[in-house]
Coordinates of N, CA and C and ligand atoms in Angstrom, one line a residue:
X1 N 68.2 99.3 146.4 CA 67.8 97.7 144.6 C 67.9 97.6 143.4
X2 N 68.3 99.0 142.9 CA 69.0 99.1 141.5 C 70.3 99.0 141.4
X3 N 70.9 99.0 142.3 CA 72.4 99.7 142.0 C 73.3 98.9 141.2
X4 N 72.6 97.6 141.7 CA 73.3 96.2 140.7 C 72.8 96.4 139.6
X5 N 71.7 97.1 139.1 CA 71.2 96.9 137.2 C 71.4 97.8 137.3
X6 N 71.9 99.1 137.9 CA 72.0 100.7 137.1 C 73.5 100.0 136.3
X7 N 74.5 99.2 137.4 CA 76.2 99.5 136.8 C 75.9 98.4 135.3
X8 N 74.5 97.5 135.3 CA 74.6 96.7 134.4 C 74.0 96.6 133.4
X9 N 73.9 96.6 132.1 CA 73.3 96.7 130.9 C 73.0 95.3 131.0
X10 N 73.6 94.5 131.4 CA 73.4 92.6 131.4 C 72.2 92.3 132.7
X11 N 72.0 91.1 132.7 CA 71.3 90.4 133.0 C 71.9 89.9 134.9
X12 N 71.0 90.1 136.3 CA 71.4 89.5 137.0 C 70.8 88.8 137.2
X13 N 71.5 87.6 138.0 CA 70.7 85.7 138.2 C 70.9 85.5 139.2
X14 N 69.9 85.8 140.3 CA 70.1 85.1 141.3 C 69.7 83.6 141.3
X15 N 70.4 82.8 142.0 CA 70.6 81.9 142.5 C 70.4 81.0 143.7
X16 N 70.1 79.9 144.2 CA 69.7 79.3 145.5 C 71.2 78.9 145.7
X17 N 71.8 79.0 147.1 CA 73.3 78.7 147.1 C 72.6 77.5 147.6
X18 N 73.8 76.3 147.6 CA 73.8 75.1 148.4 C 73.7 74.3 147.1
X19 N 73.3 73.4 147.1 CA 72.6 72.1 146.3 C 72.1 72.5 145.4
X20 N 70.8 73.3 144.9 CA 70.8 74.1 143.7 C 71.9 74.4 143.3
X21 N 72.8 75.4 143.2 CA 73.5 75.9 143.0 C 75.0 74.9 142.1
X22 N 74.8 74.0 143.0 CA 76.2 73.3 142.5 C 75.5 72.2 141.4
X23 N 74.1 72.4 141.0 CA 73.7 71.4 139.7 C 73.8 72.9 138.9
X24 N 73.2 74.2 139.1 CA 73.0 75.1 138.4 C 74.3 75.7 137.5
X25 N 75.3 75.3 138.3 CA 76.7 76.0 137.5 C 76.6 75.4 136.5
X26 N 76.6 74.0 136.0 CA 77.0 72.8 134.7 C 75.8 73.4 133.8
X27 N 74.9 73.9 134.3 CA 74.0 74.1 133.4 C 74.0 75.5 133.0
X28 N 74.5 77.2 133.7 CA 74.7 77.8 133.3 C 76.0 78.3 132.1
X29 N 77.0 77.0 132.9 CA 78.1 76.9 131.9 C 78.1 76.5 130.8
X30 N 76.5 75.8 130.8 CA 76.1 75.2 129.2 C 75.9 76.2 128.3
X31 N 75.3 77.0 129.1 CA 74.5 78.4 128.2 C 75.8 79.5 127.6
X32 N 76.8 78.7 128.6 CA 78.5 80.0 128.1 C 77.9 80.8 129.4
X33 N 77.4 81.0 130.5 CA 77.9 81.3 131.6 C 78.3 81.3 133.0
X34 N 79.9 81.7 132.9 CA 80.9 81.0 134.3 C 80.8 82.0 134.9
X35 N 80.9 82.1 136.3 CA 81.2 83.2 137.4 C 82.3 83.4 137.6
X36 N 83.3 84.4 137.8 CA 84.3 84.5 137.7 C 85.3 83.7 139.5
X37 N 84.9 83.1 139.8 CA 85.1 82.8 141.4 C 83.8 81.6 141.8
X38 N 83.8 81.1 142.7 CA 83.1 79.7 143.0 C 82.0 80.5 144.3
X39 N 80.8 80.4 144.1 CA 79.9 81.5 144.9 C 79.2 81.0 145.6
X40 N 79.8 79.5 145.8 CA 79.5 78.7 147.4 C 80.8 78.9 148.4
X41 N 82.0 78.8 147.6 CA 83.1 78.7 148.7 C 83.6 80.9 149.1
X42 N 83.2 81.3 148.3 CA 83.7 83.1 148.6 C 82.7 84.0 149.3
X43 N 83.2 84.5 150.2 CA 82.2 85.5 151.0 C 81.7 86.8 150.1
X44 N 81.6 86.5 149.1 CA 82.0 87.9 148.0 C 80.5 87.4 147.4
X45 N 79.2 87.8 147.3 CA 77.7 87.8 146.7 C 77.6 88.6 145.5
X46 N 78.6 89.1 144.5 CA 78.2 89.1 143.4 C 79.3 88.6 142.6
X47 N 78.6 87.9 141.5 CA 79.6 87.9 140.6 C 79.8 87.9 138.8
X48 N 80.9 88.6 138.9 CA 80.6 88.8 137.5 C 81.0 87.7 136.5
X49 N 80.6 87.8 135.3 CA 80.4 86.1 135.1 C 81.3 86.4 132.8
X50 N 81.3 85.7 132.5 CA 82.1 85.5 130.8 C 80.8 86.1 129.7
X51 N 80.4 85.8 130.5 CA 78.6 86.8 129.5 C 78.5 87.9 129.8
X52 N 79.5 88.9 129.3 CA 79.3 90.2 129.1 C 79.7 91.3 130.7
X53 N 77.9 91.9 130.6 CA 77.8 92.7 131.8 C 77.0 91.4 132.9
X54 N 76.3 90.5 132.2 CA 75.6 89.7 133.4 C 75.9 89.0 134.5
X55 N 75.8 89.0 135.5 CA 76.1 89.0 137.0 C 75.4 87.7 137.4
X56 N 75.9 86.7 139.0 CA 75.0 86.1 139.4 C 75.5 86.3 140.8
X57 N 74.1 86.5 141.4 CA 73.9 86.4 143.1 C 73.6 85.2 143.4
X58 N 74.3 84.8 144.8 CA 73.8 83.5 145.2 C 73.8 83.8 146.6
X59 N 72.1 83.5 146.5 CA 71.6 84.1 148.2 C 70.5 83.0 148.6
X60 N 69.9 82.5 149.4 CA 69.4 81.8 150.2 C 68.3 81.7 149.6
X61 N 68.0 80.1 149.8 CA 66.6 79.9 148.8 C 65.2 80.7 148.6
X62 N 65.2 80.4 149.7 CA 64.1 81.1 150.3 C 63.7 82.9 149.6
X63 N 64.9 83.5 148.9 CA 65.1 84.8 149.1 C 65.3 85.2 147.2
X64 N 65.0 84.0 146.4 CA 64.9 84.3 145.6 C 64.4 84.7 144.4
X65 N 63.0 84.2 145.2 CA 61.8 84.6 144.8 C 61.8 86.4 144.9
X66 N 61.8 86.5 146.2 CA 61.8 87.9 146.7 C 62.6 89.0 145.8
X67 N 63.9 88.6 145.6 CA 64.6 89.1 144.2 C 64.0 89.4 142.9
X68 N 63.9 88.4 142.8 CA 63.4 88.9 141.3 C 61.7 89.0 141.3
X69 N 61.0 89.4 142.5 CA 59.8 90.0 142.1 C 59.9 91.8 141.8
X70 N 60.8 91.7 143.1 CA 61.3 93.4 143.4 C 62.4 93.8 141.8
X71 N 62.5 92.6 140.9 CA 63.1 93.3 140.3 C 64.8 94.0 140.5
X72 N 65.3 93.1 141.9 CA 66.5 93.4 142.1 C 67.6 92.0 141.5
X73 N 66.5 91.6 141.2 CA 67.3 90.6 139.8 C 66.6 90.2 138.5
X74 N 67.0 89.7 137.6 CA 65.9 90.1 136.3 C 65.6 88.2 136.3
X75 N 66.5 87.2 136.9 CA 66.1 86.1 136.7 C 66.4 85.1 137.8
X76 N 65.9 84.1 138.3 CA 66.1 83.2 139.5 C 66.3 82.1 139.3
X77 N 66.8 80.7 140.0 CA 66.9 79.5 139.8 C 66.4 79.2 141.4
X78 N 65.7 78.3 141.4 CA 65.0 78.1 142.2 C 64.4 77.1 142.9
X79 N 64.0 76.0 143.6 CA 63.4 74.9 143.8 C 61.5 75.4 144.0
X80 N 60.9 74.1 142.9 CA 59.4 74.3 143.0 C 59.0 74.8 144.5
X81 N 59.8 73.8 145.4 CA 59.1 73.9 147.0 C 59.2 75.3 147.3
X82 N 60.2 76.2 147.2 CA 60.2 77.6 147.5 C 58.8 78.2 146.9
X83 N 58.8 78.2 145.8 CA 57.5 78.8 145.3 C 56.5 79.2 145.5
X84 N 55.7 77.5 145.1 CA 54.8 77.1 146.0 C 54.5 77.9 147.4
X85 N 56.0 77.9 147.7 CA 55.3 78.7 149.3 C 55.0 80.2 149.1
X86 N 56.0 80.7 148.2 CA 56.0 81.8 148.0 C 54.8 82.8 148.1
X87 N 54.8 83.6 148.7 CA 53.0 84.3 148.6 C 52.8 85.2 147.3
X88 N 53.9 86.0 146.5 CA 53.3 86.7 145.5 C 53.6 86.0 144.4
X89 N 53.6 86.8 143.5 CA 53.0 86.3 142.0 C 54.2 87.0 140.8
X90 N 54.7 87.7 141.5 CA 55.5 89.3 140.5 C 56.8 88.8 139.5
X91 N 56.7 87.2 139.3 CA 57.4 86.7 138.1 C 56.7 85.2 137.4
X92 N 57.4 85.2 136.1 CA 57.1 84.4 135.3 C 58.1 82.9 135.7
X93 N 56.9 81.6 135.3 CA 58.2 80.5 135.5 C 58.4 79.8 133.8
X94 N 59.5 80.5 133.1 CA 59.1 79.4 132.0 C 59.3 78.1 131.7
X95 N 60.4 77.4 132.7 CA 61.4 76.6 132.5 C 61.7 76.0 133.5
X96 N 61.3 74.7 133.2 CA 61.9 73.5 134.3 C 63.0 73.3 133.9
X97 N 63.7 73.3 134.7 CA 65.3 73.5 134.4 C 65.5 71.8 135.2
X98 N 64.5 71.3 135.5 CA 64.9 69.8 136.2 C 66.4 69.0 136.6
X99 N 66.7 70.4 136.9 CA 68.1 69.8 138.6 C 67.4 69.9 139.7
X100 N 68.0 69.4 140.8 CA 67.4 69.1 142.0 C 66.2 68.5 142.6
X101 N 65.8 67.2 141.4 CA 64.7 66.5 142.0 C 64.3 66.2 143.3
X102 N 63.5 66.1 144.1 CA 62.9 65.5 145.1 C 61.5 65.7 145.3
X103 N 60.9 65.0 146.0 CA 59.5 65.3 146.1 C 59.3 65.1 147.6
X104 N 57.9 66.3 147.8 CA 57.7 66.6 149.2 C 56.5 65.9 149.7
X105 N 57.2 65.6 150.9 CA 56.2 64.1 151.2 C 55.4 64.8 152.6
X106 N 54.8 63.8 152.6 CA 53.7 63.5 154.3 C 54.7 62.6 155.0
X107 N 55.3 62.0 155.8 CA 56.3 61.5 156.1 C 55.9 61.3 158.4
X108 N 56.2 59.9 158.9 CA 56.3 60.2 159.9 C 56.7 58.7 160.8
X109 N 56.0 58.6 161.8 CA 56.4 57.0 162.2 C 55.7 55.8 161.5
X110 N 55.2 56.1 160.7 CA 54.5 55.1 160.3 C 53.0 54.1 161.4
X111 N 53.3 54.5 162.9 CA 51.8 54.4 163.4 C 50.8 55.0 162.5
X112 N 49.0 55.2 162.6 CA 48.3 56.3 162.6 C 47.4 56.0 163.8
X113 N 47.1 57.7 164.2 CA 47.0 57.7 165.6 C 45.1 57.0 165.4
X114 N 44.3 57.2 166.6 CA 43.3 56.7 165.8 C 42.4 57.5 167.3
X115 N 42.8 58.6 167.4 CA 41.8 59.5 168.8 C 41.4 60.3 168.1
X116 N 40.8 61.5 168.3 CA 40.0 62.6 167.8 C 40.8 63.5 167.8
X117 N 41.8 63.9 168.2 CA 42.9 65.0 168.6 C 43.5 65.1 167.2
X118 N 43.4 66.6 166.6 CA 43.5 67.5 165.4 C 44.9 66.6 164.7
X119 N 45.1 66.4 164.1 CA 46.5 66.1 163.4 C 47.7 67.0 163.7
X120 N 49.0 67.4 164.6 CA 50.1 68.0 163.8 C 50.8 67.7 163.6
X121 N 51.6 69.1 161.8 CA 52.3 68.9 161.5 C 53.2 69.2 161.6
X122 N 54.3 69.3 161.7 CA 55.4 70.2 161.3 C 55.9 70.0 160.2
X123 N 56.5 71.7 159.6 CA 56.6 71.8 158.3 C 57.7 73.2 157.9
X124 N 58.6 73.5 156.6 CA 59.2 74.2 156.4 C 58.0 75.0 155.6
X125 N 57.1 74.5 155.2 CA 56.3 74.5 154.2 C 54.7 74.5 154.4
X126 N 54.6 75.7 155.6 CA 52.8 75.6 155.7 C 51.9 75.6 155.0
X127 N 52.3 76.8 153.3 CA 51.2 76.8 152.8 C 51.1 75.9 151.9
X128 N 51.5 75.5 151.3 CA 51.5 74.0 151.1 C 50.4 72.9 151.4
X129 N 51.3 72.6 153.2 CA 50.8 71.5 154.1 C 49.5 71.4 154.4
X130 N 49.2 73.5 154.1 CA 47.4 73.9 154.8 C 46.4 73.2 153.6
X131 N 46.9 73.6 151.9 CA 46.4 73.6 151.3 C 46.1 72.0 150.7
X132 N 47.0 71.4 151.0 CA 46.8 69.6 151.0 C 46.2 69.1 151.6
X133 N 46.2 69.1 153.5 CA 45.2 68.8 154.1 C 43.6 69.4 153.3
X134 N 43.5 70.9 153.0 CA 42.2 71.7 153.1 C 42.0 70.8 151.8
X135 N 42.3 70.1 150.7 CA 41.7 69.2 149.8 C 41.5 67.6 150.3
X136 N 41.7 67.2 151.4 CA 41.3 66.4 151.6 C 40.7 66.6 152.7
X137 N 39.9 67.5 153.0 CA 38.9 68.1 154.2 C 39.9 67.1 155.5
X138 N 40.3 67.6 155.9 CA 41.5 67.0 156.9 C 42.0 68.7 157.6
X139 N 41.3 68.4 159.1 CA 42.0 69.8 160.1 C 42.6 69.1 160.4
X140 N 44.0 70.1 160.1 CA 45.1 70.1 161.2 C 45.7 71.1 161.5
X141 N 46.7 71.1 162.8 CA 47.3 72.2 162.8 C 49.0 71.9 162.3
X142 N 49.4 73.0 161.9 CA 50.4 73.0 160.9 C 51.5 73.6 162.2
X143 N 52.4 73.0 162.5 CA 54.1 74.1 163.1 C 55.0 74.5 161.8
X144 N 55.1 76.0 162.2 CA 56.1 75.8 160.8 C 57.4 75.8 161.8
X145 N 58.6 74.9 161.0 CA 60.0 74.7 161.1 C 61.0 75.6 160.4
X146 N 62.2 75.7 160.4 CA 63.0 76.0 160.0 C 64.2 75.0 159.4
X147 N 64.1 73.7 160.0 CA 64.7 72.4 159.3 C 64.9 71.5 160.4
X148 N 65.9 70.6 160.3 CA 65.4 69.4 161.0 C 64.0 69.2 161.3
X149 N 62.9 69.2 160.2 CA 61.6 68.4 160.8 C 62.0 66.6 161.0
X150 N 62.8 65.9 160.7 CA 62.4 65.1 161.3 C 62.5 64.7 162.8
X151 N 63.6 65.6 163.3 CA 63.4 65.3 164.7 C 61.5 65.9 165.1
X152 N 61.1 66.1 164.5 CA 59.7 66.1 165.5 C 58.6 65.2 165.7
X153 N 58.5 64.4 165.2 CA 57.2 63.3 165.2 C 58.7 62.5 166.6
X154 N 59.7 62.8 166.7 CA 60.5 61.6 167.4 C 60.7 62.1 169.0
X155 N 60.4 64.0 169.2 CA 60.5 64.3 170.3 C 59.0 64.6 170.7
X156 N 57.5 64.4 170.2 CA 56.8 64.5 169.9 C 55.9 65.9 170.0
X157 N 56.6 67.1 169.4 CA 56.3 68.0 168.6 C 55.0 68.2 167.7
X158 N 55.5 66.9 166.6 CA 54.6 66.9 166.1 C 54.1 65.0 165.8
X159 N 52.9 64.9 164.8 CA 52.6 63.8 164.6 C 53.0 63.4 163.4
X160 N 53.6 64.2 162.6 CA 53.9 64.2 161.0 C 54.6 65.3 160.7
X161 N 55.1 64.9 159.5 CA 56.2 66.3 158.6 C 55.8 66.2 157.1
X162 N 55.8 67.1 157.2 CA 56.0 67.5 155.3 C 57.6 68.0 155.2
X163 N 58.1 67.1 154.5 CA 59.3 67.6 154.3 C 59.5 67.3 152.3
X164 N 61.0 67.8 152.6 CA 61.7 67.3 151.1 C 62.3 65.5 151.3
X165 N 61.7 64.9 150.2 CA 62.5 63.5 150.5 C 63.2 62.8 149.0
X166 N 64.5 63.1 149.0 CA 65.1 62.6 148.0 C 65.9 60.6 148.3
X167 N 66.7 60.6 148.6 CA 67.3 59.3 148.8 C 66.3 58.7 149.5
X168 N 65.5 59.1 150.1 CA 64.8 58.7 152.2 C 65.8 58.1 153.0
X169 N 67.4 58.3 152.7 CA 68.2 58.5 153.6 C 67.8 59.1 155.3
X170 N 67.4 60.4 154.5 CA 67.1 61.2 155.9 C 66.1 60.6 156.7
X171 N 65.2 60.2 155.9 CA 63.9 59.4 157.1 C 64.2 58.2 158.1
X172 N 64.6 57.4 156.4 CA 65.7 56.0 157.6 C 66.1 56.0 158.5
X173 N 67.1 57.2 159.0 CA 67.9 57.5 159.9 C 67.8 57.6 160.8
X174 N 66.0 58.1 160.5 CA 65.5 58.5 162.0 C 64.0 57.8 162.1
X175 N 64.1 56.8 161.7 CA 62.9 55.8 161.8 C 61.4 56.3 161.5
X176 N 61.5 57.1 160.3 CA 60.6 57.3 159.4 C 59.9 57.2 158.4
X177 N 58.9 56.7 158.2 CA 59.0 56.4 156.5 C 57.9 57.4 155.9
X178 N 58.4 57.7 154.3 CA 57.3 58.1 153.9 C 56.6 57.9 153.5
X179 N 54.7 58.7 153.9 CA 53.6 58.3 153.9 C 52.5 58.5 152.6
X180 N 52.5 59.9 151.9 CA 52.3 60.1 151.5 C 52.9 61.1 150.5
X181 N 52.8 61.2 149.7 CA 53.2 61.9 148.1 C 52.4 63.5 147.9
X182 N 52.7 63.9 148.1 CA 52.5 65.8 147.8 C 52.6 66.0 146.8
X183 N 53.9 66.1 146.4 CA 54.0 67.4 144.7 C 54.8 66.9 144.7
X184 N 55.7 66.4 143.3 CA 57.2 66.3 142.6 C 57.7 67.7 142.5
X185 N 58.9 67.9 143.0 CA 60.1 68.9 142.8 C 61.0 69.0 142.1
X186 N 61.2 69.9 141.2 CA 62.7 70.4 140.7 C 63.1 72.4 140.4
X187 N 63.6 72.1 140.0 CA 64.5 74.1 139.6 C 64.0 74.9 139.0
X188 N 63.6 75.7 139.3 CA 62.9 76.4 137.4 C 63.3 77.8 137.5
X189 N 63.6 78.3 136.6 CA 64.1 79.5 136.2 C 62.6 80.4 135.8
X190 N 62.7 81.9 136.8 CA 62.0 82.6 137.3 C 62.6 83.7 136.5
X191 N 61.6 84.7 136.0 CA 61.5 85.7 135.5 C 61.0 86.6 135.6
X192 N 61.5 88.3 135.6 CA 61.1 89.4 136.4 C 59.8 90.0 135.3
X193 N 58.5 89.9 135.6 CA 57.8 90.5 134.6 C 58.3 92.0 133.8
X194 N 59.0 93.0 135.0 CA 59.1 93.8 133.7 C 60.3 93.6 133.1
X195 N 61.7 92.7 133.6 CA 62.8 92.9 132.7 C 62.5 92.0 131.8
X196 N 61.1 91.1 131.5 CA 60.4 89.9 130.4 C 60.3 91.3 129.3
X197 N 60.0 91.9 129.7 CA 59.1 93.2 128.9 C 60.5 94.1 128.0
X198 N 61.4 94.6 129.7 CA 62.4 95.3 128.9 C 63.7 94.4 128.4
X199 N 63.9 93.7 129.3 CA 65.2 93.1 128.4 C 64.7 91.5 127.2
X200 N 63.6 92.0 126.3 CA 62.8 90.4 126.2 C 63.8 89.5 125.3
X201 N 64.5 90.3 124.3 CA 65.5 89.5 123.2 C 66.3 88.8 123.9
X202 N 67.2 89.6 125.0 CA 68.5 88.6 125.5 C 67.6 88.0 126.6
X203 N 66.3 87.9 127.1 CA 65.9 87.1 127.9 C 65.7 85.7 127.5
X204 N 64.9 86.2 126.3 CA 63.8 84.9 125.5 C 64.9 84.4 124.6
X205 N 66.0 84.7 124.5 CA 67.9 84.4 123.9 C 68.2 83.1 124.8
X206 N 68.4 83.8 126.0 CA 68.7 82.7 126.9 C 67.5 81.6 127.9
X207 N 66.4 81.6 127.2 CA 65.0 80.8 127.8 C 65.7 79.6 126.7
X208 N 65.7 80.7 125.0 CA 65.7 79.3 124.4 C 67.6 78.3 124.5
X209 N 68.2 78.8 124.8 CA 69.8 78.3 125.0 C 69.6 77.5 125.8
X210 N 68.9 77.9 127.0 CA 68.8 76.8 128.4 C 68.2 75.7 128.3
X211 N 66.7 75.7 127.3 CA 65.6 74.8 126.7 C 66.8 74.0 126.1
X212 N 67.5 74.2 125.3 CA 68.1 73.5 124.0 C 69.1 72.8 124.4
X213 N 69.4 72.8 125.9 CA 70.3 72.2 126.4 C 69.9 70.9 128.0
X214 N 68.6 71.5 128.3 CA 67.5 70.1 129.2 C 67.6 69.2 128.5
X215 N 66.8 68.3 128.9 CA 66.5 67.0 128.1 C 65.3 66.9 128.1
Ligands
ATP301 P1 69.0 77.8 153.8 O1 70.5 76.9 153.9 O2 69.4 78.7 152.9 O3 68.4 77.4 155.0 P2 68.5 75.2 152.3 O4 68.7 74.6 153.3 O5 66.6 75.3 152.3 O6 68.2 76.6 152.8 P3 69.2 73.6 150.1 O7 69.1 72.4 151.4 O8 70.3 73.6 149.5 O9 68.5 74.7 151.5 O10 67.8 73.4 149.4 C1 67.9 74.1 148.4 C2 67.0 73.7 147.0 O11 67.4 72.7 147.1 C3 64.9 73.2 148.0 O12 64.3 74.3 148.0 C4 64.6 71.9 146.9 O13 63.9 73.0 145.7 C5 65.8 71.2 146.8 N1 66.4 70.1 147.7 C6 66.4 70.6 148.9 N2 66.8 69.0 149.4 C7 66.9 68.4 147.9 C8 67.1 66.9 148.2 N3 67.1 66.2 149.2 N4 67.2 66.1 147.1 C9 67.2 67.4 146.3 N5 67.0 67.8 146.0 C10 66.6 69.1 147.2
PRP302 C1 66.9 68.1 152.7 C2 65.1 67.9 153.3 C3 65.3 66.4 154.1 C4 66.7 65.5 153.3 C5 66.1 64.7 152.2 O1 67.4 68.4 153.5 O2 64.7 68.4 153.9 O3 66.7 66.6 155.3 O4 67.2 66.7 152.5 O5 67.4 64.1 151.9 P1 67.6 62.3 151.7 O6 66.1 62.0 150.8 O7 68.5 62.3 150.3 O8 67.9 62.2 152.8 P2 68.8 69.3 153.1 O9 69.8 67.7 153.4 O10 68.8 70.2 152.7 O11 69.0 70.0 154.9 P3 68.6 71.0 155.5 O12 67.1 71.9 154.7 O13 67.7 70.4 156.7 O14 69.5 71.9 156.0

């Protein structure tokens, strides 16, 4: 775990691969941190950067909070959807980077069921879904999926889904409609608690630089 950090007196920044990385790279460039390769294209996992000993690791979205909580990365960039679903709390969340904006929504085929059977909801976000329905006082059965949630109501796996919606094109393409807005989502900067103490000056300087370029 400490191998990357021992070699580095700089920071290790863990970024979600995929769409967040694409929006995070211009932000990182805006604060002077440019990787020496394209983390989305390369098979390499650790990238040196233009900022001293600072390194970028590009990893799966759901793994970013784990890397940061365990101190394998000092800083992470991850979607609020992933952070809400994560069980630990071993990091600070000092800035909303305002990238990869979307909404977590309840969606379905538009019909409301009127029998007494418990509603079944398919989602990649069981924790958020259970909280949402518990607050409404509605008992639901939650089915965990890892992708293609939109298929679930079409094949009778679930009555509704809880999933991310941006343009609404994916719902529309599958004959589904957004029914309830659960929470707005953007990507956040997260910081390991020990790193915040040990590398305080370096991290607060970086936070200030991000804050200065975020609208
Ligand atoms: P993996 O490929 O590792 O399974 P994933 O499919 O969740 O992860 P992405 O689709 O790149 O990876 O999504 C990563 C993050 O991007 C999500 O956690 C969310 O914060 C954000 N995101 C997902 N879908 C959208 C969208 N349609 N519009 C804007 N942001 C989105
Ligand atoms: C996300 C989300 C929706 C879609 C919503 O999927 O799970 O399926 O984006 O975006 P839209 O409202 O603009 O159509 P993504 O493209 O990340 O694919 P995956 O998670 O199924 O891999």
